[in-house]
CSV table of C-alpha atoms and ligand atoms in Angstrom, one decimal:
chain,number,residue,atom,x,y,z
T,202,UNK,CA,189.9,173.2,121.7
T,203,UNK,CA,186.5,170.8,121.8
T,204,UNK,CA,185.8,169.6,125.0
T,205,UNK,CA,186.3,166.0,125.5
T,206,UNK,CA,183.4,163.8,127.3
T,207,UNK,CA,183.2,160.6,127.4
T,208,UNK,CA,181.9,157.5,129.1
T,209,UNK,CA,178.6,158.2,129.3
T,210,UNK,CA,176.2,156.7,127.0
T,211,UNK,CA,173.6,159.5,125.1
T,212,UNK,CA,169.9,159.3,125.7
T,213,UNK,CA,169.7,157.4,122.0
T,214,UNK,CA,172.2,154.9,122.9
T,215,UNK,CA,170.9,154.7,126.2
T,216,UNK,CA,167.2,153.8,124.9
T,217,UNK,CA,168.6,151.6,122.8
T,218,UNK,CA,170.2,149.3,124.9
T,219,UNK,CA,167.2,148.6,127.1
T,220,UNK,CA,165.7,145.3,127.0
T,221,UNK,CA,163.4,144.5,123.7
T,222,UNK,CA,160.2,143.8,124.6
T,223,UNK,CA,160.0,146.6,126.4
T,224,UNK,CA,159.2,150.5,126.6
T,225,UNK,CA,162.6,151.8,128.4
T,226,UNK,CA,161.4,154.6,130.6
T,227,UNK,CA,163.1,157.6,132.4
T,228,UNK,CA,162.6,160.5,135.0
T,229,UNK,CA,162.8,164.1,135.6
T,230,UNK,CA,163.6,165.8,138.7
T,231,UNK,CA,164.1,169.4,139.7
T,232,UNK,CA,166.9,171.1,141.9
T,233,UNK,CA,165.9,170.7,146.0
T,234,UNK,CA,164.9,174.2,147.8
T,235,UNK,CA,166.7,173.9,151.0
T,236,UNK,CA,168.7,170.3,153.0
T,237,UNK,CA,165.5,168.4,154.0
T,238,UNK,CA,164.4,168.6,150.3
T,239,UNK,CA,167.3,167.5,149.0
T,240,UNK,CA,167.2,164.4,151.5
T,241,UNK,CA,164.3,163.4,149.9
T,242,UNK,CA,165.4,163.8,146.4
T,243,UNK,CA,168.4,161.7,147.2
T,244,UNK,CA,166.0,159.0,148.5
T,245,UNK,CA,163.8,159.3,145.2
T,246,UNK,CA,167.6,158.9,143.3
T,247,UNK,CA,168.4,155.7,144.7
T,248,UNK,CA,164.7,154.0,144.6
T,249,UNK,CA,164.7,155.0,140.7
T,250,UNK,CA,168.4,153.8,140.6
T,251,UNK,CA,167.2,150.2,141.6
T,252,UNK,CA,164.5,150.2,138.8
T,253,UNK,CA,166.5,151.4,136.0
T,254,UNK,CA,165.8,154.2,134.1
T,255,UNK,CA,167.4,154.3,130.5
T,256,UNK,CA,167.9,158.3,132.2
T,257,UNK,CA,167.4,160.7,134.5
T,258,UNK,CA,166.6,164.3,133.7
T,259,UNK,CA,167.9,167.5,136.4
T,260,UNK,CA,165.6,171.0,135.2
T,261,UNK,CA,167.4,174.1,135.1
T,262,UNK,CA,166.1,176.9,137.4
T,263,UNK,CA,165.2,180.8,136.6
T,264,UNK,CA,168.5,182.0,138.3
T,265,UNK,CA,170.7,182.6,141.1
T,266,UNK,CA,171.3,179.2,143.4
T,267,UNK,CA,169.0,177.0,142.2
T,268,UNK,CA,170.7,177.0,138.8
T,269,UNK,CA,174.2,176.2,140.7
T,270,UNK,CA,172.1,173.3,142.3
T,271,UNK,CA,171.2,171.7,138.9
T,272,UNK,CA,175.0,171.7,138.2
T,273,UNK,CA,176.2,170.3,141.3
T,274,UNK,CA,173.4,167.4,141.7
T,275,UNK,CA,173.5,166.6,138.4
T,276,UNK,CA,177.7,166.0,138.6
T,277,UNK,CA,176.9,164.0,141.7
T,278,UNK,CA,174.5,161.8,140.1
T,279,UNK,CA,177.3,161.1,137.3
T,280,UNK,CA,180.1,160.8,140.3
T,281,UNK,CA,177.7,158.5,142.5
T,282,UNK,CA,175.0,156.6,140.9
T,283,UNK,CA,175.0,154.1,137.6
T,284,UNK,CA,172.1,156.5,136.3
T,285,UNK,CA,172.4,158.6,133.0
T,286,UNK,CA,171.6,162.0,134.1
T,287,UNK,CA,171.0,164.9,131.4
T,288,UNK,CA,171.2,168.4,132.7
T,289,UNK,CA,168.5,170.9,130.9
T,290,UNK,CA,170.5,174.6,129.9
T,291,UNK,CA,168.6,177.0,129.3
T,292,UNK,CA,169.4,180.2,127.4
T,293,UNK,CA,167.5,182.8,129.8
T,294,UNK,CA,169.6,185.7,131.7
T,295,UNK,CA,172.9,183.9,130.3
T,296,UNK,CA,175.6,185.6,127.5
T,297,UNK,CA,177.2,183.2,125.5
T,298,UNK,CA,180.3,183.3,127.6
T,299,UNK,CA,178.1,182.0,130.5
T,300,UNK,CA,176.8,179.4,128.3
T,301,UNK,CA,179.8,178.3,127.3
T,302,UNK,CA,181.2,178.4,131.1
T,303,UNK,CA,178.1,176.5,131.9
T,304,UNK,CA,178.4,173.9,129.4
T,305,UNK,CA,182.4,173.4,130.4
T,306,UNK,CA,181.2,172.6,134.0
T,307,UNK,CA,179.1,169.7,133.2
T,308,UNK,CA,182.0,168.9,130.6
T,309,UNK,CA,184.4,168.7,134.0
T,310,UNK,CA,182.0,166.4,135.8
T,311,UNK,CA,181.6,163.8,132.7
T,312,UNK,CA,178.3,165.0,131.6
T,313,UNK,CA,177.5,164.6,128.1
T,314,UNK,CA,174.1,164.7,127.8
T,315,UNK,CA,172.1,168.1,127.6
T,316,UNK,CA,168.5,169.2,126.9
T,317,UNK,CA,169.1,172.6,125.2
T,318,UNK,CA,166.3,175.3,125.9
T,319,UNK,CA,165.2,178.7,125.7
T,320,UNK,CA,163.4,178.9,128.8
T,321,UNK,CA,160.6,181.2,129.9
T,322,UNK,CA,160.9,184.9,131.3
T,323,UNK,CA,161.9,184.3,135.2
T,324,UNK,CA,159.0,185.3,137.4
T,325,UNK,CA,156.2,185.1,134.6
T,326,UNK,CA,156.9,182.4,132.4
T,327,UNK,CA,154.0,183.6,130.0
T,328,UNK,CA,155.8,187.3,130.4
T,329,UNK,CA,157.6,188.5,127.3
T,330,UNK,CA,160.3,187.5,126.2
T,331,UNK,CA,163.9,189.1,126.5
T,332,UNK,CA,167.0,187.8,125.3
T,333,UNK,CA,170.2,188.6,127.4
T,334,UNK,CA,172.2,190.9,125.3
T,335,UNK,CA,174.7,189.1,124.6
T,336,UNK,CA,173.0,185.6,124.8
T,337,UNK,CA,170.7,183.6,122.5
T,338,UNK,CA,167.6,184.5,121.0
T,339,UNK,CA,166.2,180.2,120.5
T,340,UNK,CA,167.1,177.2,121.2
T,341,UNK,CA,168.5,176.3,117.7
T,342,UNK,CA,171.0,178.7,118.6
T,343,UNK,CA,172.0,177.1,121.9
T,344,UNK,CA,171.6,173.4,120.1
T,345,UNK,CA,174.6,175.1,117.8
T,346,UNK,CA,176.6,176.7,120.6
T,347,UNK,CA,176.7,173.5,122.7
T,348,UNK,CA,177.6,171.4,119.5
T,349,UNK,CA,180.5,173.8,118.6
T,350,UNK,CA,182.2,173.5,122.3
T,351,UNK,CA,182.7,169.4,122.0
T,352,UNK,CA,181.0,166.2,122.0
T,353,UNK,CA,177.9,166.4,123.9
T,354,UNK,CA,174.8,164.6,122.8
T,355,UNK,CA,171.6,167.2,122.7
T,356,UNK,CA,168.0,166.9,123.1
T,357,UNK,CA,165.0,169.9,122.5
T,358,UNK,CA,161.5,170.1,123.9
T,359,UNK,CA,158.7,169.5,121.4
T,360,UNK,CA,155.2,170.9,122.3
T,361,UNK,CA,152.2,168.0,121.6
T,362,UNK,CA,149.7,171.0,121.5
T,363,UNK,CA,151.9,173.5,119.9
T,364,UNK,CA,154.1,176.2,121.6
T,365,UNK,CA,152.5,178.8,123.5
T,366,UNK,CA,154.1,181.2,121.4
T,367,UNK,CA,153.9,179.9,118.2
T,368,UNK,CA,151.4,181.7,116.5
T,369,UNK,CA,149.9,177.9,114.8
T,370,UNK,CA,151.7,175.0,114.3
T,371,UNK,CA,153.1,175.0,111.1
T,372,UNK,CA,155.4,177.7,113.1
T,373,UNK,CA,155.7,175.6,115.8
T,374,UNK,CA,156.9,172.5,113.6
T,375,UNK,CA,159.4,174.2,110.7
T,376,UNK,CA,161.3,175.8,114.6
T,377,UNK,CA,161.3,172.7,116.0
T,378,UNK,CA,162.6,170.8,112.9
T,379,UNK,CA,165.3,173.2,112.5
T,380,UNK,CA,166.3,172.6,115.9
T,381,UNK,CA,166.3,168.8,115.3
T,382,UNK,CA,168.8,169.7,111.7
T,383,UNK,CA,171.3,171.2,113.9
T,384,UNK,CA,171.8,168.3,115.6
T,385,UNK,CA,169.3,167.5,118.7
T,386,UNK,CA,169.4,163.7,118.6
T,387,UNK,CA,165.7,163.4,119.8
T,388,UNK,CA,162.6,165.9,121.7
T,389,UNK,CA,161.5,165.7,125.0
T,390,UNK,CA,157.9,166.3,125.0
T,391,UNK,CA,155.8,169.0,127.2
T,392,UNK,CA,153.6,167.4,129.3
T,393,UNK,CA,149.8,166.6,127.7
T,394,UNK,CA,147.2,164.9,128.4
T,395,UNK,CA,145.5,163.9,125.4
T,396,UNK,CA,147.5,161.2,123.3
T,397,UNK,CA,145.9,162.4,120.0
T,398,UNK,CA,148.1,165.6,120.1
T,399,UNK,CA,151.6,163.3,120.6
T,400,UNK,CA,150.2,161.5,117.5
T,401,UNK,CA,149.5,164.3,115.3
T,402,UNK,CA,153.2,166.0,116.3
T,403,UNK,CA,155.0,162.7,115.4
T,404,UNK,CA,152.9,163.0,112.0
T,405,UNK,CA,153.6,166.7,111.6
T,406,UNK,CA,157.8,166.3,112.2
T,407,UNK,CA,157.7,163.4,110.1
T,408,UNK,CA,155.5,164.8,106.9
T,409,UNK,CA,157.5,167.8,107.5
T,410,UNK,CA,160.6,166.5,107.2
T,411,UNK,CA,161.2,162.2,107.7
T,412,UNK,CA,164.9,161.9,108.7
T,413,UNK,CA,164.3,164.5,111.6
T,414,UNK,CA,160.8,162.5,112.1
T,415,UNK,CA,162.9,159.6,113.1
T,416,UNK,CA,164.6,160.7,115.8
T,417,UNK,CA,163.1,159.7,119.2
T,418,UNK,CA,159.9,162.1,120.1
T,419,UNK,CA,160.0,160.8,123.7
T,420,UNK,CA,156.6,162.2,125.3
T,421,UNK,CA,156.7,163.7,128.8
T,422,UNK,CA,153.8,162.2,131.5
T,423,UNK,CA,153.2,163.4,134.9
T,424,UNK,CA,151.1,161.2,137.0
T,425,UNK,CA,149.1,163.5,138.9
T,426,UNK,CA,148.6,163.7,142.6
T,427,UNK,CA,147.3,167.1,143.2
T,428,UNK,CA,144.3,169.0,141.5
T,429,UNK,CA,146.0,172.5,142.5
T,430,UNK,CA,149.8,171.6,141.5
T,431,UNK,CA,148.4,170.4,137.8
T,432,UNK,CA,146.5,173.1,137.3
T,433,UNK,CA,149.2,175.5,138.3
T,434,UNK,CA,151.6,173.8,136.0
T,435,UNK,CA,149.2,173.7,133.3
T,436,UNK,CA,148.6,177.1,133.6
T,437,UNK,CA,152.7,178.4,133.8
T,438,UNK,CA,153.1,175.9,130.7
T,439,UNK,CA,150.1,177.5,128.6
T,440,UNK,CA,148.7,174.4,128.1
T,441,UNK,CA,145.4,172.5,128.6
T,442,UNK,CA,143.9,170.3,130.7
T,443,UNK,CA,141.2,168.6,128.7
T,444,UNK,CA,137.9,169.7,130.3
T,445,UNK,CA,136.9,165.3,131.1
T,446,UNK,CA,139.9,165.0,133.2
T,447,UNK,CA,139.9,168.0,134.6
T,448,UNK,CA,136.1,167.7,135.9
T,449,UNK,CA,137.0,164.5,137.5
T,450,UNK,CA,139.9,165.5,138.9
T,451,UNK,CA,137.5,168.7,140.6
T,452,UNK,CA,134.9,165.7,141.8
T,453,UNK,CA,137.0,163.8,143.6
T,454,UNK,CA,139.0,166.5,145.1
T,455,UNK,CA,135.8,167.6,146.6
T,456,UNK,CA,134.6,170.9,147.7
T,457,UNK,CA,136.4,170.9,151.4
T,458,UNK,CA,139.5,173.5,152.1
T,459,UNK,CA,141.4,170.8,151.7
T,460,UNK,CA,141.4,168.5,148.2
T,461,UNK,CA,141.2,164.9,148.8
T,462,UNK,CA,144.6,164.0,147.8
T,463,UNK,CA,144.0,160.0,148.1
T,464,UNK,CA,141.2,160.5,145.5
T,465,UNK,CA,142.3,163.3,143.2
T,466,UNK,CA,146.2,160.8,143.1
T,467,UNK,CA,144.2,157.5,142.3
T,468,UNK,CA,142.3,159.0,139.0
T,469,UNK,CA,145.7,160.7,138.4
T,470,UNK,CA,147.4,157.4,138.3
T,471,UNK,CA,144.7,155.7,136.4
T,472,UNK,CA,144.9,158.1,133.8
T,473,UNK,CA,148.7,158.0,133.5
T,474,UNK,CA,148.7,154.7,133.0
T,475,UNK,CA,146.0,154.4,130.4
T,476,UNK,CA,147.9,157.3,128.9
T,477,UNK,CA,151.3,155.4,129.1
T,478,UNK,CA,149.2,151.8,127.4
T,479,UNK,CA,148.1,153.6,124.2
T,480,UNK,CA,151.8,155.4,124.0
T,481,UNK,CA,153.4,152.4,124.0
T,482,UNK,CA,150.7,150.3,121.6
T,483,UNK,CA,151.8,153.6,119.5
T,484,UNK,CA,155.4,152.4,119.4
T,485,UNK,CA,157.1,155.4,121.3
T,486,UNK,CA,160.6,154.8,122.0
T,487,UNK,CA,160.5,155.7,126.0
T,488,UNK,CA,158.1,157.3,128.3
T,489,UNK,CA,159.3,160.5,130.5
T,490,UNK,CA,157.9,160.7,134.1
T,491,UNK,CA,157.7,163.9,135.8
T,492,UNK,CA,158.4,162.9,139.4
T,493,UNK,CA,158.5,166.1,141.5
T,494,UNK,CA,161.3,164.3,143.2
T,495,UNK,CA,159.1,161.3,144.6
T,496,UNK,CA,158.8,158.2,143.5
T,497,UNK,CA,155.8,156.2,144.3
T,498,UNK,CA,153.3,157.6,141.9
T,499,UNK,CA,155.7,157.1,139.2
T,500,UNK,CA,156.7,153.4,140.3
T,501,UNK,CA,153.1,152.8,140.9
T,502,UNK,CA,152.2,153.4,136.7
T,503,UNK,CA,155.0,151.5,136.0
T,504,UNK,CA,154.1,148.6,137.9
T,505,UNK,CA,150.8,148.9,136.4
T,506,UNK,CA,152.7,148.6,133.1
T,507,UNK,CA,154.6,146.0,133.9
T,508,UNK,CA,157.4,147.6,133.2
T,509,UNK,CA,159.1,147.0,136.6
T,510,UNK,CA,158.2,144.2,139.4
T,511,UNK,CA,155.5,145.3,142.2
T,512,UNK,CA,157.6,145.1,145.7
T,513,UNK,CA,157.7,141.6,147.5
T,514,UNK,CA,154.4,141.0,149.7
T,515,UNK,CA,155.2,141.2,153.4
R,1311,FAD,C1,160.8,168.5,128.3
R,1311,FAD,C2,160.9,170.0,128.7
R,1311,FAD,C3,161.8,170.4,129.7
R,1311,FAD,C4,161.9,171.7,130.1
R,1311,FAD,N1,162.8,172.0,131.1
R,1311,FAD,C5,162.9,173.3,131.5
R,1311,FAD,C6,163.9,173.7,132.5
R,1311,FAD,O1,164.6,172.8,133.0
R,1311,FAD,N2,163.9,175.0,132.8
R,1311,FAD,C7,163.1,175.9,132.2
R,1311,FAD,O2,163.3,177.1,132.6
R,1311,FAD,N3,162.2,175.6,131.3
R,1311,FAD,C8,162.1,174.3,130.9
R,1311,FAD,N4,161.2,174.0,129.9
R,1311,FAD,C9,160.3,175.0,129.4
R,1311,FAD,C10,160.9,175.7,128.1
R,1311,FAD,O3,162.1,176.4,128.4
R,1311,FAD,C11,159.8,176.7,127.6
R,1311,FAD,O4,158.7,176.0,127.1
R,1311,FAD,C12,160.2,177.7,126.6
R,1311,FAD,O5,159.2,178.7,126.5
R,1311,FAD,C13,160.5,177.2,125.2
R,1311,FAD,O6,161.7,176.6,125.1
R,1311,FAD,P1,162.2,176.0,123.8
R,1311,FAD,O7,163.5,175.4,124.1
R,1311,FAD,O8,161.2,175.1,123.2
R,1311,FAD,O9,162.3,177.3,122.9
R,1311,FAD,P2,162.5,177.5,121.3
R,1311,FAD,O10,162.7,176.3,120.6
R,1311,FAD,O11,163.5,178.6,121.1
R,1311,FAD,O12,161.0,178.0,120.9
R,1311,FAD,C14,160.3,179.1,121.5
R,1311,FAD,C15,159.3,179.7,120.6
R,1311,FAD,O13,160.0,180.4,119.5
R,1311,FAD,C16,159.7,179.9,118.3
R,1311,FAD,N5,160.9,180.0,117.4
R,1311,FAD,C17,162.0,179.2,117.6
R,1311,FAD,N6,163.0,179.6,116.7
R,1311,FAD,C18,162.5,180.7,116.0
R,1311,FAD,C19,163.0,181.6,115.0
R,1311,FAD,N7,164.2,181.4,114.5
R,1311,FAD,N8,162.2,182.6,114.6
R,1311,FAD,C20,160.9,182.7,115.1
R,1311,FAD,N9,160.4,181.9,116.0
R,1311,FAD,C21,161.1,180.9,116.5
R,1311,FAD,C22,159.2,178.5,118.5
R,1311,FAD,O14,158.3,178.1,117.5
R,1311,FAD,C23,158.4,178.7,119.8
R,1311,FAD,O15,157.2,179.3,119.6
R,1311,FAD,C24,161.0,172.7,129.5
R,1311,FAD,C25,160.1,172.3,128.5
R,1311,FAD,C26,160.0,171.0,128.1
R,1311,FAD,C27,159.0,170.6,127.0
């Protein structure tokens, strides 16, 4: 029998009904390590909760307890909160009974909204590949799997500068079409830092195929705040840092065993923010903020977008 969820809007729906005028705008947060961590994220919650976010996004770890977290915060952001939240699956170290399992626990806590992935080899995320033997081999299989258990409403992750793996991006763009056809309502980007390469993958899904070129391609930004944690991501992610930003970034942080956080954090923001300007004079439906479960860098570029009210003075 299809599982039943409802309540919830989906990401589309939830887009849709922001205010006109404006760019809606959501977040992304990962499981908390240990109590003190997840303190904070509950902090970062409720200060995104009083801004609005059309949704919030909960990653999905390489294994073990992290992966139970995701479940659990993500049902008690449902349960406790007026946020959206959508729970990334991924495929890795799973069978499709587990899948299935998985996807009939968010079912239980109301959760209808899923970002369907692959994910990456646990420990070495550039590692090969191995499916589970009894699991999934891509995505488009998982979009499939999830669609067949009930009415859940799926997003994918699109790549700006092409998947890692993808051996050029005509690869890269007939995959991620297909996994649009079987029924992802819209992409999530990776993060990038170069708008030109959001542009050219909205023109490649749309000349490839213009009904799945409609659906939202909502592009993924991270304001950064640390030289070291962006180049570490960049690098797990197999993408670039364009060598400009990335020479600025190494300037300010200085030369000192410690990087000048205050300096490296205000060209970050700067950036994002000029970043987040051309994608919205670009038309894109919603911006996605990596957070890294705080909130003031995010709130600080959307303040400088006027996309929510600075704080009173005093
Ligand atoms: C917005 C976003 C959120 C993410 N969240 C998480 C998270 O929470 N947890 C996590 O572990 N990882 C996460 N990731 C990382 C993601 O899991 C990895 O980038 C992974 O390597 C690719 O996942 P995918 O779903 O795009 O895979 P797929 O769509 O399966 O694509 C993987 C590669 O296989 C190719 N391919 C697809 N189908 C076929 C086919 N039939 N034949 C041949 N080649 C094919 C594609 O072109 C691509 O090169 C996220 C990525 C993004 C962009």
């Amino acid at each position: 029998m299809a599982l039943q969820v409802t309540g919830m809007p989906s990401v589309v729906e939830s887009i849709a009904a922001h205010d006109s005028g404006t760019t809606p705008f959501s977040v992304e947060f990962f499981p908390p390590r240990d109590e003190a961590a997840e303190a904070r994220l509950w902090r970062t919650v409720r200060d995104f909760e009083q801004l609005r976010p059309a949704f919030v996004s909960i990653t999905y770890g390489a294994g073990g307890s992290t992966r139970d977290r995701t479940v659990r915060i993500t049902g008690e952001i449902a349960e406790h909160t007026t946020l959206t939240p959508v729970a990334h699956l991924t495929a890795v170290d799973h069978s499709i009974d587990e899948l299935r399992a998985m996807v009939g626990s968010y079912a239980d806590k109301g959760i209808r909204n899923i970002l369907a992935l692959r994910g990456d080899p646990p420990g070495n995320p550039l590692g090969e590949w191995c499916a589970h033997p009894e699991g999934v081999h891509y995505a488009e299989e998982l979009v499939h799997l999830v669609r067949e258990l009930g009415d859940f409403h799926l997003g994918v992750a699109s790549f700006p500068e092409g998947h890692h793996r993808s051996p050029d991006l005509d690869h890269d763009t007939r995959y991620l079409v297909r996994k649009l056809r079987a029924g992802a309502e819209y992409s999530i980007t990776q993060v990038f830092f170069d708008v030109d390469d959001y542009l050219r993958l909205r023109d490649r899904i749309a000349a490839a195929d213009p009904e799945q070129g409609a659906k939202p391609i909502i592009p993924e930004i991270l304001p950064i705040t640390s030289l070291r944690s962006v180049r570490r991501m960049v690098e797990l992610s197999g993408s670039a840092l364009p060598p400009l930003l990335e020479e600025r970034l190494a300037a300010a942080a200085g030369s000192g065993p410690q990087e000048d956080r205050a300096a490296v954090r205000e060209i970050g923001i700067e950036f994002a923010t000029g970043m987040a300007e051309r994608l919205i004079a670009e038309g894109v439906p919603a911006l996605h903020f990596i957070t890294l479960n705080f909130s003031r860098a995010t709130r600080e570029v959307l303040q400088n977008l006027g996309l929510v009210a600075a704080p009173a003075a005093g």
